Structure formats: structure tokens, C-alpha cells
CSV table of C-alpha atoms and ligand atoms in Angstrom, one decimal:
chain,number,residue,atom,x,y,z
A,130,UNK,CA,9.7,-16.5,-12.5
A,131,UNK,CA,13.4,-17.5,-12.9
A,132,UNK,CA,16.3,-15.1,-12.2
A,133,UNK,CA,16.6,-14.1,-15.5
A,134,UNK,CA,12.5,-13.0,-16.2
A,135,UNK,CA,12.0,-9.5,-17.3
A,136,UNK,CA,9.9,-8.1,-14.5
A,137,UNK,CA,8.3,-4.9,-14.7
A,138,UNK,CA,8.1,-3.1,-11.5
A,139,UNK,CA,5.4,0.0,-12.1
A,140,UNK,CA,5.6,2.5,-9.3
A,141,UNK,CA,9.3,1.5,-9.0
A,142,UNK,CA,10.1,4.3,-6.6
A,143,UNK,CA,7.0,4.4,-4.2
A,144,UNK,CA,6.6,2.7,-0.7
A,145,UNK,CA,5.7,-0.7,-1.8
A,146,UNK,CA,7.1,-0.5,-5.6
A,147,UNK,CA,10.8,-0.1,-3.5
A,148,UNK,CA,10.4,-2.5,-1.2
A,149,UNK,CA,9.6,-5.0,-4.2
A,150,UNK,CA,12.3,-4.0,-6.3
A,151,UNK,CA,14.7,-4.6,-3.1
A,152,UNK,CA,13.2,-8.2,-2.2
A,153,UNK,CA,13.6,-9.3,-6.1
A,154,UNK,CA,17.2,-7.9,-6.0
A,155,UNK,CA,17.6,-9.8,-3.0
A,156,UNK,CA,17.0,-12.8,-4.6
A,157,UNK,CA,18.9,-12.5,-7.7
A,158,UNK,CA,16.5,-11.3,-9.9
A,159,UNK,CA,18.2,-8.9,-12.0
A,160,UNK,CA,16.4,-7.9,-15.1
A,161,UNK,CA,14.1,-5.6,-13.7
A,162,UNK,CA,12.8,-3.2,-15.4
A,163,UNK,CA,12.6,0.2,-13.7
A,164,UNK,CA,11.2,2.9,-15.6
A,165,UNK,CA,10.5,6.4,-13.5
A,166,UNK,CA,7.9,8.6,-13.8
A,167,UNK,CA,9.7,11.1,-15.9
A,168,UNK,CA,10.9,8.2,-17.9
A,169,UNK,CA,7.4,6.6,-18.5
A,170,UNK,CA,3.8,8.6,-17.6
A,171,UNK,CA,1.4,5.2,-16.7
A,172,UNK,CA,-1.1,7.7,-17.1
A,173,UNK,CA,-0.6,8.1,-20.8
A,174,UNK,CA,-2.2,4.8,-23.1
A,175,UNK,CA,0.3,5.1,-26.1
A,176,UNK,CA,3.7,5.6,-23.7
A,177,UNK,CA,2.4,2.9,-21.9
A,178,UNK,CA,1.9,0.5,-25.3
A,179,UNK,CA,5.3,1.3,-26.9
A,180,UNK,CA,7.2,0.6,-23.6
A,181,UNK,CA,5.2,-2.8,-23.3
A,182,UNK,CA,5.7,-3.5,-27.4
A,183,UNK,CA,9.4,-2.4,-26.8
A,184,UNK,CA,10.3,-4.5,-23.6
A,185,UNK,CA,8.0,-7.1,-23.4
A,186,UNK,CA,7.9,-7.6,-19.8
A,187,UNK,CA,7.1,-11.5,-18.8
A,188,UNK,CA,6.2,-11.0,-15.0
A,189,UNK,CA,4.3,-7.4,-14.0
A,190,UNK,CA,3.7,-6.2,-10.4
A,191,UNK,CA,0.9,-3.1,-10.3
A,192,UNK,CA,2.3,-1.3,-7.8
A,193,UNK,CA,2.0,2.4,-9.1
A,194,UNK,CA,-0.8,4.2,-8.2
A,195,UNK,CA,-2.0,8.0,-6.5
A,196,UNK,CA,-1.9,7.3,-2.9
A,197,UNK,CA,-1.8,9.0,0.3
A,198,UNK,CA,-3.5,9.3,3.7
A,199,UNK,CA,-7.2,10.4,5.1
A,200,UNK,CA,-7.1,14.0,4.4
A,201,UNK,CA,-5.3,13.5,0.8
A,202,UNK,CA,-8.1,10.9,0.1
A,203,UNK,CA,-11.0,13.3,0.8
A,204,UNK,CA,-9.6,16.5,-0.2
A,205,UNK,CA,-8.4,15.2,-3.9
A,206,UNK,CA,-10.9,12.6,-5.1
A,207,UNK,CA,-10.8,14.0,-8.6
A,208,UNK,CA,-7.0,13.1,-9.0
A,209,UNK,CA,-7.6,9.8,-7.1
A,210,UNK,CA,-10.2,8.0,-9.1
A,211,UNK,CA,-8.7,9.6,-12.6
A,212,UNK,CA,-4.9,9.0,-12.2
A,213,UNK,CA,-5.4,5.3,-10.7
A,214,UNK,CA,-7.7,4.3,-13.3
A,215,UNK,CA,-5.6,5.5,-15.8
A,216,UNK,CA,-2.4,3.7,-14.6
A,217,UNK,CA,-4.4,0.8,-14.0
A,218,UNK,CA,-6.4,0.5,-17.6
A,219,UNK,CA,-3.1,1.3,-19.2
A,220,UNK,CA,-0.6,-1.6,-17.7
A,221,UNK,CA,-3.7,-4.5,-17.4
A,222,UNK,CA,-4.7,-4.0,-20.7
A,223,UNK,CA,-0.7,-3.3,-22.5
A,224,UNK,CA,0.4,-6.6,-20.5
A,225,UNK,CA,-2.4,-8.4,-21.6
A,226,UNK,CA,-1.8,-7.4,-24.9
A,227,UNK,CA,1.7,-7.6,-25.5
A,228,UNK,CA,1.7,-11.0,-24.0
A,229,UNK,CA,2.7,-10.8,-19.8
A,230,UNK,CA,3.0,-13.9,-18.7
A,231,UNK,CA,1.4,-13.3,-15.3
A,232,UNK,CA,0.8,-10.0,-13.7
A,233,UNK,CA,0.3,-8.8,-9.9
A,234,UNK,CA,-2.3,-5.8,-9.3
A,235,UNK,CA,-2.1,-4.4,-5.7
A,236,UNK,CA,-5.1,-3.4,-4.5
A,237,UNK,CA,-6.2,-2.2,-0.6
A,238,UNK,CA,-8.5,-2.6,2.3
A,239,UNK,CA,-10.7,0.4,1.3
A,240,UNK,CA,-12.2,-1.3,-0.9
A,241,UNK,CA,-14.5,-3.2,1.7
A,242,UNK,CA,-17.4,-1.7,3.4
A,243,UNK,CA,-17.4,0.6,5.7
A,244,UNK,CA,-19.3,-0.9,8.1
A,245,UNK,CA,-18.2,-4.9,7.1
A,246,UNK,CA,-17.9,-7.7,9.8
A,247,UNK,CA,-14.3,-8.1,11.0
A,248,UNK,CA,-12.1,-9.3,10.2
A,249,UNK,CA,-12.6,-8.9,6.6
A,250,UNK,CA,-13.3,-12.2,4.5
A,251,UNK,CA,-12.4,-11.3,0.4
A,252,UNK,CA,-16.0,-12.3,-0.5
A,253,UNK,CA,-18.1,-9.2,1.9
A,254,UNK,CA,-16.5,-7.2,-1.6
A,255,UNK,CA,-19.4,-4.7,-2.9
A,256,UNK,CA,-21.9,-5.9,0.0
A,257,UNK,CA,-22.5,-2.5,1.7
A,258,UNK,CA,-21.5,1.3,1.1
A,259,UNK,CA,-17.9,2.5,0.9
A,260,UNK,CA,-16.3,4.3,3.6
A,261,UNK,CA,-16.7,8.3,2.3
A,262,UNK,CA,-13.2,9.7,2.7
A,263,UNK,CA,-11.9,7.3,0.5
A,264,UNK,CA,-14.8,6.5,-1.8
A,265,UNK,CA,-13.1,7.6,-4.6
A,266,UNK,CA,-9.8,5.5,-4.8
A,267,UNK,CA,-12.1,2.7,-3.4
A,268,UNK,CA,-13.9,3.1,-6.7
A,269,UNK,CA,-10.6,2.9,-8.6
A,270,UNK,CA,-9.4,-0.3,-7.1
A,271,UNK,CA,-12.3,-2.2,-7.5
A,272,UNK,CA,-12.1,-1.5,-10.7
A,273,UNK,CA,-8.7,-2.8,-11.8
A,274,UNK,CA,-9.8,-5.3,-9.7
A,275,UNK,CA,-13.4,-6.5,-11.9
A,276,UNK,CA,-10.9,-5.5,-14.8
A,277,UNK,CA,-8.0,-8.3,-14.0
A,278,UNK,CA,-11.0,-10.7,-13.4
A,279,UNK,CA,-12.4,-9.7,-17.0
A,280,UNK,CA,-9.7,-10.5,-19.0
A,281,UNK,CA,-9.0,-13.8,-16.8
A,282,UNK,CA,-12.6,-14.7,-17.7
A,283,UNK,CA,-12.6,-13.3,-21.3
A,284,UNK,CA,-8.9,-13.9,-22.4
A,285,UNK,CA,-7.3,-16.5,-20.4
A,286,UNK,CA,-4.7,-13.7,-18.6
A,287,UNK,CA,-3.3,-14.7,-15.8
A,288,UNK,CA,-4.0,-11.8,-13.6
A,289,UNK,CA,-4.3,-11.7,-9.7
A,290,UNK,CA,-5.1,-9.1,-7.0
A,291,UNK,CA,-3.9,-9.0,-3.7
A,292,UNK,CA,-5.0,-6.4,-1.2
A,293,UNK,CA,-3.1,-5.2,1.2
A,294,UNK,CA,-3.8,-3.8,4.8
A,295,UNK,CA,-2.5,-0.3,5.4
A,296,UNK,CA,1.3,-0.3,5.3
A,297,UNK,CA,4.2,1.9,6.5
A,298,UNK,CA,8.1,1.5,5.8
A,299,UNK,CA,10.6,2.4,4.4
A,300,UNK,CA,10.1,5.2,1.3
A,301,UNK,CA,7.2,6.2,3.2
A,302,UNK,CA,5.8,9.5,2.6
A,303,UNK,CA,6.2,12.1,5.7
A,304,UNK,CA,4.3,15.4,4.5
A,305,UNK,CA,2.2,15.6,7.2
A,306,UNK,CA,-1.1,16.8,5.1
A,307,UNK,CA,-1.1,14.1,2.8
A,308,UNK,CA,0.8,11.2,4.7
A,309,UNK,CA,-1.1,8.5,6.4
A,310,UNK,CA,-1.2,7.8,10.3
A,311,UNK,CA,2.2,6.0,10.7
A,312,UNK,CA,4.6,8.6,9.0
A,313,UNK,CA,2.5,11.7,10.0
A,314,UNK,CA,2.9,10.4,13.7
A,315,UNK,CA,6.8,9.2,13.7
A,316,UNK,CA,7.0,12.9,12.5
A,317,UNK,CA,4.9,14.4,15.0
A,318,UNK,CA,6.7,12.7,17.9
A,319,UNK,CA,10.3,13.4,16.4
A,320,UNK,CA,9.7,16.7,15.8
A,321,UNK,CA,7.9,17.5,19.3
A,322,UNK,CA,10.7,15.3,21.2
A,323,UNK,CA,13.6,18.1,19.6
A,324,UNK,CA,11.5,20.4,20.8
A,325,UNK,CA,10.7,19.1,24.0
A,326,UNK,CA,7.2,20.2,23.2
A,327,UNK,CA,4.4,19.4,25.7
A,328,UNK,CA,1.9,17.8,23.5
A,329,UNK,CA,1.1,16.2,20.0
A,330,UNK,CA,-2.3,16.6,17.9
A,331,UNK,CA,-3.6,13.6,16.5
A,332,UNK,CA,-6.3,13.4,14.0
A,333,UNK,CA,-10.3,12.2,15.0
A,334,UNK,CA,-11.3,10.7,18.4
A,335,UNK,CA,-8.3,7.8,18.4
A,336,UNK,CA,-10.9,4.9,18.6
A,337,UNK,CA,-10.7,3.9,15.0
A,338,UNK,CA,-8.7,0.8,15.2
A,339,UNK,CA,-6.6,-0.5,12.4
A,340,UNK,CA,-4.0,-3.1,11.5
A,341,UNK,CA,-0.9,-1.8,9.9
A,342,UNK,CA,1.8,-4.0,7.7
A,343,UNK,CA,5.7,-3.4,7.2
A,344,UNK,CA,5.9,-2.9,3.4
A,345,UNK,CA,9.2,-5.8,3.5
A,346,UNK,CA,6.4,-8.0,5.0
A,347,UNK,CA,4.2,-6.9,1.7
A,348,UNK,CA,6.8,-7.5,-0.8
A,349,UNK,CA,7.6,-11.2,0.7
A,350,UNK,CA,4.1,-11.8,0.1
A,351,UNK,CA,3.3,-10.4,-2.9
A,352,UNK,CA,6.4,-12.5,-4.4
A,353,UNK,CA,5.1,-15.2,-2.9
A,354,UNK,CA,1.8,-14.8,-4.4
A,355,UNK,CA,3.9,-14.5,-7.7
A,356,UNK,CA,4.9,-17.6,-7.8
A,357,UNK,CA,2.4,-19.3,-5.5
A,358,UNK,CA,-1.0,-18.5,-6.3
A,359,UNK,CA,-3.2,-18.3,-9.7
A,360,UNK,CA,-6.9,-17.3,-9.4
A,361,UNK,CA,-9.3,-14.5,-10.1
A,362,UNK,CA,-10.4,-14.6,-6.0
A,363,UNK,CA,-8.8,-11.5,-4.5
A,364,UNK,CA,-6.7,-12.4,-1.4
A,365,UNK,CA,-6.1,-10.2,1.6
A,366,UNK,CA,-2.8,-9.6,3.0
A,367,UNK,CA,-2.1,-8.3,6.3
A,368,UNK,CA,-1.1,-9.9,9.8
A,369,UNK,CA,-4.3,-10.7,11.5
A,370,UNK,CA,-3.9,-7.9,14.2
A,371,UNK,CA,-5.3,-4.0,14.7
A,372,UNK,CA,-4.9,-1.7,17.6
A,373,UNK,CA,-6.7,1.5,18.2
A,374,UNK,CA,-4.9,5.1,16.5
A,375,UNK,CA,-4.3,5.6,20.6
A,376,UNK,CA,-2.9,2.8,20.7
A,377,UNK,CA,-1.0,3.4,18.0
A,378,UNK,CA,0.1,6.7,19.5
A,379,UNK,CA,1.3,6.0,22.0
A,380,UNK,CA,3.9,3.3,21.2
A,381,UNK,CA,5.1,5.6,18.4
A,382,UNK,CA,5.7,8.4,21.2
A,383,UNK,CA,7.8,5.4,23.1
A,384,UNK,CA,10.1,4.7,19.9
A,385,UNK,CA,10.3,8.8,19.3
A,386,UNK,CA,11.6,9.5,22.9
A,387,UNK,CA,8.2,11.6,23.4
A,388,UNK,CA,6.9,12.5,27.2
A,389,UNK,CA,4.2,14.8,26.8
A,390,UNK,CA,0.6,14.9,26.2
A,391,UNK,CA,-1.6,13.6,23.3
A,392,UNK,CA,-4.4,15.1,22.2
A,393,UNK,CA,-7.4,14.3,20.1
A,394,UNK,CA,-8.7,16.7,17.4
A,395,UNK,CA,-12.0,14.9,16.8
A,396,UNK,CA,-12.9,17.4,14.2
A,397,UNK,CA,-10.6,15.7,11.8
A,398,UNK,CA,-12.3,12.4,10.3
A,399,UNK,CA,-11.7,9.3,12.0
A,400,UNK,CA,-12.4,7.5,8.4
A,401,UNK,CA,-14.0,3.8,9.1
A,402,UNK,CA,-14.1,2.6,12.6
A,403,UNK,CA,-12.3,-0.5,11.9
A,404,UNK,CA,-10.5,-2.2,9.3
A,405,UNK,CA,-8.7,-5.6,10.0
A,406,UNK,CA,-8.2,-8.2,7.4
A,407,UNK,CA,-8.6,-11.9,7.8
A,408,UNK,CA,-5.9,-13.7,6.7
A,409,UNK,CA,-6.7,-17.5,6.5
A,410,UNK,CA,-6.6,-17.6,3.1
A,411,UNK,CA,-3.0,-16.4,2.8
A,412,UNK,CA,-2.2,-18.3,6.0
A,413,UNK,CA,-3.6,-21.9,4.3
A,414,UNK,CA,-1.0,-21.0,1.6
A,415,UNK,CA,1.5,-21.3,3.6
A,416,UNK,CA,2.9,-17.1,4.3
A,417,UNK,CA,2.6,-15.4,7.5
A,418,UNK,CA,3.6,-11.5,8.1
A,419,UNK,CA,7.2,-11.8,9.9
A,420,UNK,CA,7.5,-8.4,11.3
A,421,UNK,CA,6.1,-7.5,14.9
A,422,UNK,CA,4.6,-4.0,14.6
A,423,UNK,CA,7.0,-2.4,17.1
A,424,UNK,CA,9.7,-3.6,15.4
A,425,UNK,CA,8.6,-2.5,11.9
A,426,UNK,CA,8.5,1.3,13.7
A,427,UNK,CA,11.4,1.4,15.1
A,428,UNK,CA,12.9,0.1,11.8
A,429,UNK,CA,11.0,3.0,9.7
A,430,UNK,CA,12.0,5.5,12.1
A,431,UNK,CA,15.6,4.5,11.9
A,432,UNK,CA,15.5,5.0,8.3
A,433,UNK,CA,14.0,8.6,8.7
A,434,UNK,CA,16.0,9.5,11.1
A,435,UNK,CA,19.2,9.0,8.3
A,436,UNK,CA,17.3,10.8,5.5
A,437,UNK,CA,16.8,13.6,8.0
A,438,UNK,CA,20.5,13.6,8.3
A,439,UNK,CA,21.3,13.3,4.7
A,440,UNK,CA,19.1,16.2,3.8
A,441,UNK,CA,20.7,18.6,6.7
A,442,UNK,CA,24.3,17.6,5.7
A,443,UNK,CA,23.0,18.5,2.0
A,444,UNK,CA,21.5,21.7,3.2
A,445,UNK,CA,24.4,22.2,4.8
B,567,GFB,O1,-3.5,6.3,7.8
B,567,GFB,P1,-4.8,7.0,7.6
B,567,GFB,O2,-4.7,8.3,6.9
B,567,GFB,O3,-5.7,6.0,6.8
B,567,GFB,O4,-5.6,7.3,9.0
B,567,GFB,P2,-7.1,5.3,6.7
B,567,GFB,C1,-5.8,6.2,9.9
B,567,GFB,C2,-6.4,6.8,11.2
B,567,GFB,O5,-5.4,7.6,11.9
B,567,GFB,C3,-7.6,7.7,10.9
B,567,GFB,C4,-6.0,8.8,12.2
B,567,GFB,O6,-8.6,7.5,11.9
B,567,GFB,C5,-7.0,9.1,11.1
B,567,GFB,O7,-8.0,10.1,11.6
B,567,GFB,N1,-4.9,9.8,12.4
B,567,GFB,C6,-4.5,10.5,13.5
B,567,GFB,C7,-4.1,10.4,11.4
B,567,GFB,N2,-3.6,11.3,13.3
B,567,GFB,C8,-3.3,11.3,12.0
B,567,GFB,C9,-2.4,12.0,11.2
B,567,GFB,O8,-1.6,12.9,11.6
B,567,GFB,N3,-2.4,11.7,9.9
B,567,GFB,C10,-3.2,10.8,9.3
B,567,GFB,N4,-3.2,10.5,8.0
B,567,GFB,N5,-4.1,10.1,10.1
B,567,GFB,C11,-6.6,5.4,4.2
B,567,GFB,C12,-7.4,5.7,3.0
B,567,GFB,O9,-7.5,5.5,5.2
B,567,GFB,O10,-6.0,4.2,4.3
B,567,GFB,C13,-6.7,5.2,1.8
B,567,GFB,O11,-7.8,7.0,2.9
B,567,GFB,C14,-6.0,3.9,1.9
B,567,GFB,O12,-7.6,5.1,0.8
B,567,GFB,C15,-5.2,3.8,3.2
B,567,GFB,O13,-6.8,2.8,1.8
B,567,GFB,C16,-4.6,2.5,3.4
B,567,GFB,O14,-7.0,3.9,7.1
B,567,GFB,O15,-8.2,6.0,7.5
């Protein structure tokens, strides 16, 4: 990619699409191309062909997709195998047609085993049964996966996947139904701190343990991967370290000012009992994740402490 490379950012307004479109601006690139959702439905094959025919984007990163947390995942599985393999067949195959030059498809950790040895080496893919609450998007994603290795095999495109530990950030999504564990907690803690509240409820038993990734730590990588890496082999991204959700917990309450109690709702799904990438594959290319967890929190809550402040000032 050069400076001047049309690069189509799909899903430029989500948690990771944002963070890429502010890591490409960062470095000069400035003919992105940015469509919205109510300027361009990824769901819909002809919109999605006439945009590509009409644009012609040389560099594509796949970053639009239905997404949410453990709860969203098992209570819409419908919406999340449908909508994500129709954003996904849609941009592969328009790119591929309409000549994309290379092209970036993010995919995640669900889409190992439940039950795989950790950490996570890319080739335990499709050994063992999915993890239930998220079969569904699991599904999707290995299919845009097996897709970007088909038309590498069949057509020569230049098509990789990269899958991502679970992230937080910036842009994150805070509805605490559908959010997953970082947001929903950060808003948990703030909102219990204000109200000096005596304890928090936190989803399943607080054993699971996972590792979790700053999206700016995702973008650097997936740019990286841009320019630095051209296979069919998926490659995991992530930092190499997991805690447990109590764990988790209880760092967010330090960053959040919260003192009281945490309990454990463990009739709420705990989801896979552990799900931490190994990275040596990334590492032997030379990237390593740059933010320290705490950090990243603190960082995330900063920023959602000023949208909280924007939205009362616009409430008024
Ligand atoms: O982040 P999360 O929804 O994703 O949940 P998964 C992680 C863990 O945190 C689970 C616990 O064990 C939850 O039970 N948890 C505790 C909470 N309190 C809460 C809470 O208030 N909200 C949420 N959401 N969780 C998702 C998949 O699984 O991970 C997606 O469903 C995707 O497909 C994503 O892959 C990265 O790691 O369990």
C-alpha cells in the first residue's frame, strides 16, 4: 500500500473498522474510502457490486460484520450467521471480482474448539465441536475464512485472515445486554461507583479465563499484516496473556473507583472455559501487542467517560 492506495474500510464505524481508519489516517493514508451503513447495505449483493465496479478499491480490510457479546450471540443466532455471511460473500467475492489488489478478512477466536489445547495454535481449526453460545457466528467466520482460501487456491486472490482475540476500546459498544465483558463491566462499575452502590452482578461463575486485546493494538497489526504477510494460513492475533473474568473484575472496579462487593450470577453462561491465542506466528514476524491490559482500560474508560459527558451536555 502507498499513501495514495484506495483502501476500502467495510465496517468503517465499528470498534475495530475505527480504530483502522484512525491508524491509516495516522500514517498518511488518505484515500479511504468510508461508506456507512445507510450509505452502502454489505448485506445487499448488487449495492455491494456497483460500489466495487464504481470505486475500485486496491487494498480492502473486512472489518464489518454483526457482533456483540455472550448473551447477543446466543439469543440472536439467526441474524448472526445470516448478516455476516452476507457481508462477507458480498465484499470477498466483489473484490475479487472487480480486481482488489489484496484484501484483509478479520476473523475471531470463536472459531476454535471449545474445548482446544491452549494456547490456540491456527491449525487445531475444525478439530473438535464449537463452543454453543457462539456456534453460529463461529459458523459464519469459518466460512469467509474456507472462502478467502478458495479463491486464493482457485483464482490467485490475494486474500488473508487474521483472527483476533477478544478486543475492547475505543467505539466499543456499552448496552449492557448485547455488549461483551469489558464494556458491560466499565459500565457496571461506573454506574455502581455514582451510586455508591454495594455490589455489582457479573455474568457465570467468573472462572472462564480469557485474553483481551486493545483494538489500537489490532489495527497496528492488522496493517502490518497488510503489508507484511501473504498466505492462505490463518494467523492469530492477540498478546499471549488471559486472566480469569474475576480477575478481570476486579481490576476494572480499581480503574472505576468501585468498593463494594462482586457477585457471581452463575446462571448466566460462562461461554468456553478458556480461550487464549498463541502468538508465535505473529511474534516470528516481527509484531508484538504494545498495550498492557490495564492501560488499554483505563484508556477505554477515559474515552467513555467524555461520551457520557457529551451526551448529558446534549441532553441538556
Ligand atoms: O465478552 P463475552 O461476552 O465474550 O464474555 P465470550 C466473556 C466472559 O465474561 C463470559 C463473562 O464468561 C461471560 O459470562 N461476563 C461476566 C460477562 N459479566 C458479563 C457481562 O456483564 N457481559 C458480558 N458480555 N459477559 C464472545 C462470543 O464470547 O466473544 C463472540 O460470543 C465473540 O462470538 C467474542 O467471539 C470475542 O468470549 O464469551
Amino acid at each position: 500500500m502507498d499513501t495514495g492506495s484506495r483502501i476500502f474500510v467495510a465496517g468503517c464505524k465499528g470498534l475495530v473498522g475505527s480504530a483502522l481508519v484512525r491508524r491509516l489516517q495516522a500514517e498518511g493514508y488518505w484515500n479511504l474510502l468510508l461508506p456507512g451503513r445507510e450509505e452502502l447495505d454489505l448485506r445487499v449483493d448488487s449495492d455491494v457490486d456497483a460500489f466495487f465496479a464504481a470505486k475500485r478499491p486496491e487494498y480492502v480490510f473486512l472489518a464489518a460484520a454483526r457482533v456483540g457479546g455472550i448473551l447477543a450471540n446466543s439469543t440472536y443466532p439467526a441474524e448472526f450467521i445470516l448478516d455476516n455471511l452476507e457481508i462477507q460473500n458480498n465484499v470477498i467475492h466483489s473484490a475479487w471480482k472487480h480486481g482488489t489488489r489484496k484484501f484483509l478478512f478479520l476473523g475471531s477466536s470463536c472459531i476454535y474448539p471449545k474445548f482446544a489445547p491452549q494456547p490456540i495454535r491456527e491449525e487445531y481449526l475444525l478439530t473438535g465441536e464449537l463452543e454453543p453460545t457462539n456456534e453460529a457466528y463461529a459458523i459464519a467466520k469459518i466460512a469467509g475464512i474456507k472462502m478467502c482460501q478458495a479463491y486464493r487456491k482457485q483464482y490467485g486472490f490475494r486474500a488473508i485472515s487474521v483472527m483476533p482475540t477478544n478486543l475492547y476500546g475505543i467505539g466499543d459498544n456499552f448496552d449492557l445486554q448485547n455488549a461483551h465483558v469489558v464494556p458491560a463491566l466499565l459500565r457496571k462499575f461506573h454506574e455502581a461507583a455514582a451510586e455508591s452502590a454495594h455490589e455489582v452482578t457479573i455474568w457465570g461463575t467468573g472462572t472462564p479465563r480469557r485474553e483481551f486485546m486493545h483494538v489500537d493494538d489490532l489495527a497496528d497489526a492488522a496493517v502490518f499484516l497488510m503489508a507484511n504477510y501473504d498466505s492462505g494460513e490463518i494467523i492469530n492475533v492477540g498478546t499471549g496473556e488471559d486472566l480469569t473474568i474475576r480477575e478481570l473484575a476486579e481490576m476494572i472496579a480499581r480503574v472505576t473507583g468501585y468498593r463494594g462487593r462482586l457477585v457471581f450470577d452463575s446462571s448466566k453462561p460462562d461461554g468456553t472455559p478458556r480461550k487464549l491465542l498463541d502468538v508465535s506466528r505473529l511474534h516470528e514476524l516481527g509484531w508484538k501487542a504494545r498495550i498492557p491490559l490495564r492501560e488499554g482500560i483505563a484508556r477505554t474508560y477515559e474515552w467513555y467517560l467524555g461520551e457520557q459527558e457529551q451526551s448529558s451536555i446534549a441532553t441538556g
